Every structure is written in C-alpha cells, then in structure tokens.
Short mmCIF file of C-alpha atoms and ligand atoms in Angstrom, two decimals:
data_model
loop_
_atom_site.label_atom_id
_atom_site.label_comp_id
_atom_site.label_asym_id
_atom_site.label_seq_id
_atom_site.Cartn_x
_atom_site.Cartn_y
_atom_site.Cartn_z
CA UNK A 11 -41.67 45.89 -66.95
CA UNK A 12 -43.82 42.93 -67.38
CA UNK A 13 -44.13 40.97 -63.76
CA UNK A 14 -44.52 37.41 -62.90
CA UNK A 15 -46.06 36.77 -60.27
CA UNK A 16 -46.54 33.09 -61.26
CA UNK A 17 -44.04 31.14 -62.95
CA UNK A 18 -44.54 29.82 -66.51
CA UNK A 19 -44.84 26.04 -66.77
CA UNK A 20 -42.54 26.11 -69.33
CA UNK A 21 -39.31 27.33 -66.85
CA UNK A 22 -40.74 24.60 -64.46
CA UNK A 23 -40.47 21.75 -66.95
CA UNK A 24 -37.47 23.42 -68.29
CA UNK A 25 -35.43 23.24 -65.10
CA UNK A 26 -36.93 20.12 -63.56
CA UNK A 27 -34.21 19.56 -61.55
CA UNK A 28 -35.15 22.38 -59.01
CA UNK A 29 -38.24 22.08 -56.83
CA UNK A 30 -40.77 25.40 -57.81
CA UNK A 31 -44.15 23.73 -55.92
CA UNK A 32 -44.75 21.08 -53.58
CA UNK A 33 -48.07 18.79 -54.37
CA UNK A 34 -49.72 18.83 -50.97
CA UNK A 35 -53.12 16.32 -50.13
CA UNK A 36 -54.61 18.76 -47.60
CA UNK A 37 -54.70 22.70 -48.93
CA UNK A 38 -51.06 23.86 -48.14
CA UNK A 39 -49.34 27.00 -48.31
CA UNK A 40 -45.24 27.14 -48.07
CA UNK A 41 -44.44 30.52 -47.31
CA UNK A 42 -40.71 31.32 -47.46
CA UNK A 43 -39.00 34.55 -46.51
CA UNK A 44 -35.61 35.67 -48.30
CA UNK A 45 -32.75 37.82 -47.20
CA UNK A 46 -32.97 37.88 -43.35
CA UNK A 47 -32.46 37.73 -40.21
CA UNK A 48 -32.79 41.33 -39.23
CA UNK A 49 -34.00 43.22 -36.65
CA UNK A 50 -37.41 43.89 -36.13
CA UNK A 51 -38.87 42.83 -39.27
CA UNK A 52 -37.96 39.59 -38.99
CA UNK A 53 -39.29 39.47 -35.74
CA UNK A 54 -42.53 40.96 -37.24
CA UNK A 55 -42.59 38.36 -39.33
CA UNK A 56 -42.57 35.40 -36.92
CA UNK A 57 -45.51 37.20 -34.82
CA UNK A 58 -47.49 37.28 -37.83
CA UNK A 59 -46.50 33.94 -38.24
CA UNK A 60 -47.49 32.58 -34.76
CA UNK A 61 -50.78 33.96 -34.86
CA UNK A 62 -52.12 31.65 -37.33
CA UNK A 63 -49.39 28.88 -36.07
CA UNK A 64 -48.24 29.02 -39.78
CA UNK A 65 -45.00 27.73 -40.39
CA UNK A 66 -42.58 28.74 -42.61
CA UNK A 67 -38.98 28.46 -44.57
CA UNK A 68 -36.65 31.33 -43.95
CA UNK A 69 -34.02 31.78 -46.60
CA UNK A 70 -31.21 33.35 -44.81
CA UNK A 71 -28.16 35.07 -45.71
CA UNK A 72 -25.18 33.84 -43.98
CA UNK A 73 -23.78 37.34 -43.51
CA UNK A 74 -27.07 38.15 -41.40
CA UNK A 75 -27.23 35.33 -39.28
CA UNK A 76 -23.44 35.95 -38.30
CA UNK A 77 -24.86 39.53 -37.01
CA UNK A 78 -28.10 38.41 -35.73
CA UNK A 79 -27.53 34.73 -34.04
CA UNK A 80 -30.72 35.77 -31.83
CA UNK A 81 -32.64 35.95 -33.90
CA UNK A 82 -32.03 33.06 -36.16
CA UNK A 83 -32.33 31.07 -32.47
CA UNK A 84 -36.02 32.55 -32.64
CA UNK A 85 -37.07 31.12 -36.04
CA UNK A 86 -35.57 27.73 -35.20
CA UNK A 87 -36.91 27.69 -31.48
CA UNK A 88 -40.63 28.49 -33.50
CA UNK A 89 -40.60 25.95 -35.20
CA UNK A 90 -39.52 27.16 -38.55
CA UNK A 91 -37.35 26.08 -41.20
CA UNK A 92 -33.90 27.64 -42.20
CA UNK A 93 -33.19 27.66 -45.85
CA UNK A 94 -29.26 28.87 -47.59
CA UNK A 95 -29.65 32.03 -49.66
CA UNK A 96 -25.63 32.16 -50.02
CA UNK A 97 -22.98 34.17 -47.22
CA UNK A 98 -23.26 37.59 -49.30
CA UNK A 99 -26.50 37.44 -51.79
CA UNK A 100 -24.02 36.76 -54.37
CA UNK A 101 -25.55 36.66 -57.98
CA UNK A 102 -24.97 32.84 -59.77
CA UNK A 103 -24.63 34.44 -63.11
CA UNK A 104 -21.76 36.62 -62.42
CA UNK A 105 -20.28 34.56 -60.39
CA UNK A 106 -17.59 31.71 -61.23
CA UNK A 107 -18.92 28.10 -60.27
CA UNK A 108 -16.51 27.48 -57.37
CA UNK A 109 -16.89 31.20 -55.85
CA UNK A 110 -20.90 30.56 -55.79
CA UNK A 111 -20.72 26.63 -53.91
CA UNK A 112 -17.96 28.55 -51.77
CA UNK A 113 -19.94 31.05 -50.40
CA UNK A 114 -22.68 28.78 -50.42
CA UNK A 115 -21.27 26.54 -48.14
CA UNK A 116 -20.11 29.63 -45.86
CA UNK A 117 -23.35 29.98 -45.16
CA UNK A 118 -23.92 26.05 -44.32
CA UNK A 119 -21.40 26.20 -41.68
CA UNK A 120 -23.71 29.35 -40.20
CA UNK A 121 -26.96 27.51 -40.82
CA UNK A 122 -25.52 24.27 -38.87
CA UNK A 123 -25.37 26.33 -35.97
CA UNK A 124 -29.16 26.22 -35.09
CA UNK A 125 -30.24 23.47 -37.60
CA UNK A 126 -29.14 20.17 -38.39
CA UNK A 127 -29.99 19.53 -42.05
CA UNK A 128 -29.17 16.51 -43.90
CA UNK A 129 -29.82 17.86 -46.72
CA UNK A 130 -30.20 21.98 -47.05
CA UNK A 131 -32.60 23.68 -48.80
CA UNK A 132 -30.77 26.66 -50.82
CA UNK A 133 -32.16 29.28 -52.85
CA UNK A 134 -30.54 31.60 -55.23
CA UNK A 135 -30.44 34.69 -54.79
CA UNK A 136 -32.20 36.78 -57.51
CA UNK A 137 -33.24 33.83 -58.80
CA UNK A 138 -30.27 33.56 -60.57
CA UNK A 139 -28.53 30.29 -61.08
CA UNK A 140 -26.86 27.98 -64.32
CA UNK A 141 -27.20 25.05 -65.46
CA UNK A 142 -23.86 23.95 -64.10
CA UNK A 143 -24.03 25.80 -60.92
CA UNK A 144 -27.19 23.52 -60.54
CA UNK A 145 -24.85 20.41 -61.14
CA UNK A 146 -22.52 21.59 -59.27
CA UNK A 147 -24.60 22.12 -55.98
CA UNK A 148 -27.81 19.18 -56.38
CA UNK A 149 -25.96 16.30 -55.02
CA UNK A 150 -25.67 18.41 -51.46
CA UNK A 151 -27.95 21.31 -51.63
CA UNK A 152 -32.06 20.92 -52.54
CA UNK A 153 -32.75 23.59 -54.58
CA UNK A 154 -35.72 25.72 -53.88
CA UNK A 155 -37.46 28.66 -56.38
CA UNK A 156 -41.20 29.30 -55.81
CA UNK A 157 -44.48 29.31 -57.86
CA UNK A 158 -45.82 32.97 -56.51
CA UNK A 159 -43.86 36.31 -55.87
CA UNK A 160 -45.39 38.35 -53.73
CA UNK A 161 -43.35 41.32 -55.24
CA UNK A 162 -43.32 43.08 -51.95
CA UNK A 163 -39.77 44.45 -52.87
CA UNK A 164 -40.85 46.31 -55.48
CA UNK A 165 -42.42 49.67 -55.06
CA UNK A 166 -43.49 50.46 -59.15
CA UNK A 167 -46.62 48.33 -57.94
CA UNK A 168 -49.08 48.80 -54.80
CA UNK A 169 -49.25 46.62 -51.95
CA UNK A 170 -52.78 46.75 -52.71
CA UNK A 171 -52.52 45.23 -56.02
CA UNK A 172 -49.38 43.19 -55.26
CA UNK A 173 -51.58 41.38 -52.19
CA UNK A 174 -54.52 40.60 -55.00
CA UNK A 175 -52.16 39.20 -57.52
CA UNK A 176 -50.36 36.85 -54.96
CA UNK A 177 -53.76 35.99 -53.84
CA UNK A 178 -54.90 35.18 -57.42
CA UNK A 179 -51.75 33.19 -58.06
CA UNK A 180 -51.55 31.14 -54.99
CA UNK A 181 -52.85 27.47 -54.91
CA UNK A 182 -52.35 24.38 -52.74
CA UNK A 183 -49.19 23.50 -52.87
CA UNK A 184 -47.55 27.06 -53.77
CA UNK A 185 -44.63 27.81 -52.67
CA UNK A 186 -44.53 31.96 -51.97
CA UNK A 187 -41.93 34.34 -51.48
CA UNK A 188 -41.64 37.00 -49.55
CA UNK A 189 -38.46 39.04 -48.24
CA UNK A 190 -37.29 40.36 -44.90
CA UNK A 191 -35.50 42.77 -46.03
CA UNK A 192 -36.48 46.99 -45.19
CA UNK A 193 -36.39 47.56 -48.96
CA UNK A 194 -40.10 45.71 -48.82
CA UNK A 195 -40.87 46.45 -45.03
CA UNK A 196 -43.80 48.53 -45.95
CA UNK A 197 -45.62 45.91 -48.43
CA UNK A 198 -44.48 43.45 -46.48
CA UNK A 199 -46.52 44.88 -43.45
CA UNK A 200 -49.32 45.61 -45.71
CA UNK A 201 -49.85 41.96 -47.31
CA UNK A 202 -48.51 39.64 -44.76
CA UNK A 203 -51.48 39.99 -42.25
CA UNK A 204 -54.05 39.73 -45.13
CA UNK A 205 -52.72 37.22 -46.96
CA UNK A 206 -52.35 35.05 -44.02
CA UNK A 207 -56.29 35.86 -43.11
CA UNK A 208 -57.41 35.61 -46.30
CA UNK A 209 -55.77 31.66 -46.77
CA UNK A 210 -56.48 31.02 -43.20
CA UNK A 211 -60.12 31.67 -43.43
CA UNK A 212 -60.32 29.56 -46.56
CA UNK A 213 -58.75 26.79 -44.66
CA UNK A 214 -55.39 26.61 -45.75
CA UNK A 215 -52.58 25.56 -43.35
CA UNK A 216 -49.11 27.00 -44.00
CA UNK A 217 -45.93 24.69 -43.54
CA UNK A 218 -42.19 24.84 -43.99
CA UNK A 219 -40.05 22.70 -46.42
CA UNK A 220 -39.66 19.49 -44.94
CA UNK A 221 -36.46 18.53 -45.06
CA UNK A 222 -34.79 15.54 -46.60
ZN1 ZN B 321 -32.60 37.48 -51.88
#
C-alpha cells in the first residue's frame, strides 16, 4: 500500500474549506495527537512535550475523556489545546449527516468541560469526511486535517523509517499527526523524542491551534 506521508496539493486545493497547514512567520511546528486521553501514554506524551515546552493540539475522543477527566485536566492545565475527534471515532462516510454532527457535538459538551472554545477545532476521524458533512459542521466546528502523518499506527513500516519520512515531510508551518492510542505506543515512543530533538535543535518551536 502506497503511503502518504504528505498530502498532495491537489486534495488541499480541492477541499479548501478545511485547514491542512498553518503559514507561520517564525519556524513552527503544530503537533496534534488523535484518539486519546488514555492512561499512561498520554501522559507520556505531555512529558515529552514539556521537555521542550512544545505545545500541542490533542484531538480527543469524547468517549475517552468521559473515562479519563484527569487526564484531559492535565493537557488543559499544560497548556495545550483540546481538539473534537467525535464521541465514538465514528467514520463520516458511513455515517448519515445528522448521526456524525450528533456525536460530534457529544463530544463538545465533554470538551466544554475543561476548555472554553468559541469556536472548536474538530477532526475526522480516519480522515474521513463529505462534502456535505463539511457544510453541515463549518459554520460551528473549524475543521482540522494535517500536512504530515507520522504513520506511527501502522506497523507494515519501521519506526525507523516512519521517523525519517515525517522528518523529510515536515516544514514550517506543518501541521503533524500523531496518535495516543496503544495500537502506535511503540512508534510512538520511538519517534516522539527524536522528532522533537531533531526540530528543536534546528530551532523550531512547536505550538497548538490557536483558537478562533
Ligand atoms: Zn482517530
């Protein structure tokens, strides 16, 4: 299976309306992290995190921050941003219009617990969203995909080479994922330290999405 790490211009012109990078004067990094809270990892995450005092967008799922308020208090109290990743990592193209902003907004009314957001940053899960889902959510949500995938969650390549390629791929103004989840615990732990080094040491500051 053929990977992208970086996203085609094409898809970014093509669907304009969502944001994929961020055009940043000094060199700027914004990580994001899908699928958490959880234990542990996520906790790994923000110590990474702190060392470099990197900030960061955390795409939660509303179904994990109803199990793990703690920790969701953490990312906030850290100064980090929370993002919407939907109540149950639903998947927008097999799901109806009104089912998807439903459980969308489930996870909202979790998300307004720690953070207040004007305006929420949401990202779909699996990158999966349609053209009318997108209508149906831009007036409320912002909608957030990414230039780089780290491709921690999948094990077909190494860590090794997945860290290289994200490297490669990354520029001022990226915006990365990466996922606290367990299924990419092991790359995760692998890349995260050295691709924080690695941008730090070129002088790169890492932020979270600023929100509207
Ligand atoms: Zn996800």
């Amino acid at each position: 299976m053929f990977h992208f790490y970086k996203i085609p211009i094409l898809l970014k012109i093509f669907f304009s309306d969502l944001v994929w990078n961020i055009p940043a004067k000094e060199k700027t990094i914004y990580l994001t992290f899908d699928d958490g809270p959880i234990p542990h990892l996520t906790e790994y995450v923000l110590g990474q995190l702190d060392e470099y005092d990197a900030k960061a967008t955390f795409f939660c799922v509303g179904d994990n921050i109803k199990k793990h308020p703690k920790i969701c208090e953490e990312i906030v109290k850290r100064g980090h941003t929370l993002g919407n990743h939907t109540f149950n990592h639903l998947k927008g193209w097999s799901t109806s219009n009104d089912d998807y902003k439903q459980n969308i907004d489930l996870c909202q009314t979790q998300i307004a617990q720690f953070q207040q957001q004007a305006k929420p940053l949401f990202r779909p899960p699996h990158g999966q969203i349609t053209f009318n889902q997108i209508q149906h959510l831009k007036e409320k949500y912002q909608i957030i995909m990414w230039d780089v995938l780290a491709y921690d969650f999948d094990s077909s390549h190494s860590a090794h080479k997945s860290l290289q390629k994200s490297m490669k791929f990354t520029e001022s103004g990226s915006v990365v994922v990466f996922h606290d989840n367990y299924k990419a615990e092991e790359k995760l732990k692998y890349m995260l330290p050295r691709y924080l080094k690695y941008f730090a040491e070129k002088g790169f500051c890492f932020k979270n999405i600023v929100l509207r």
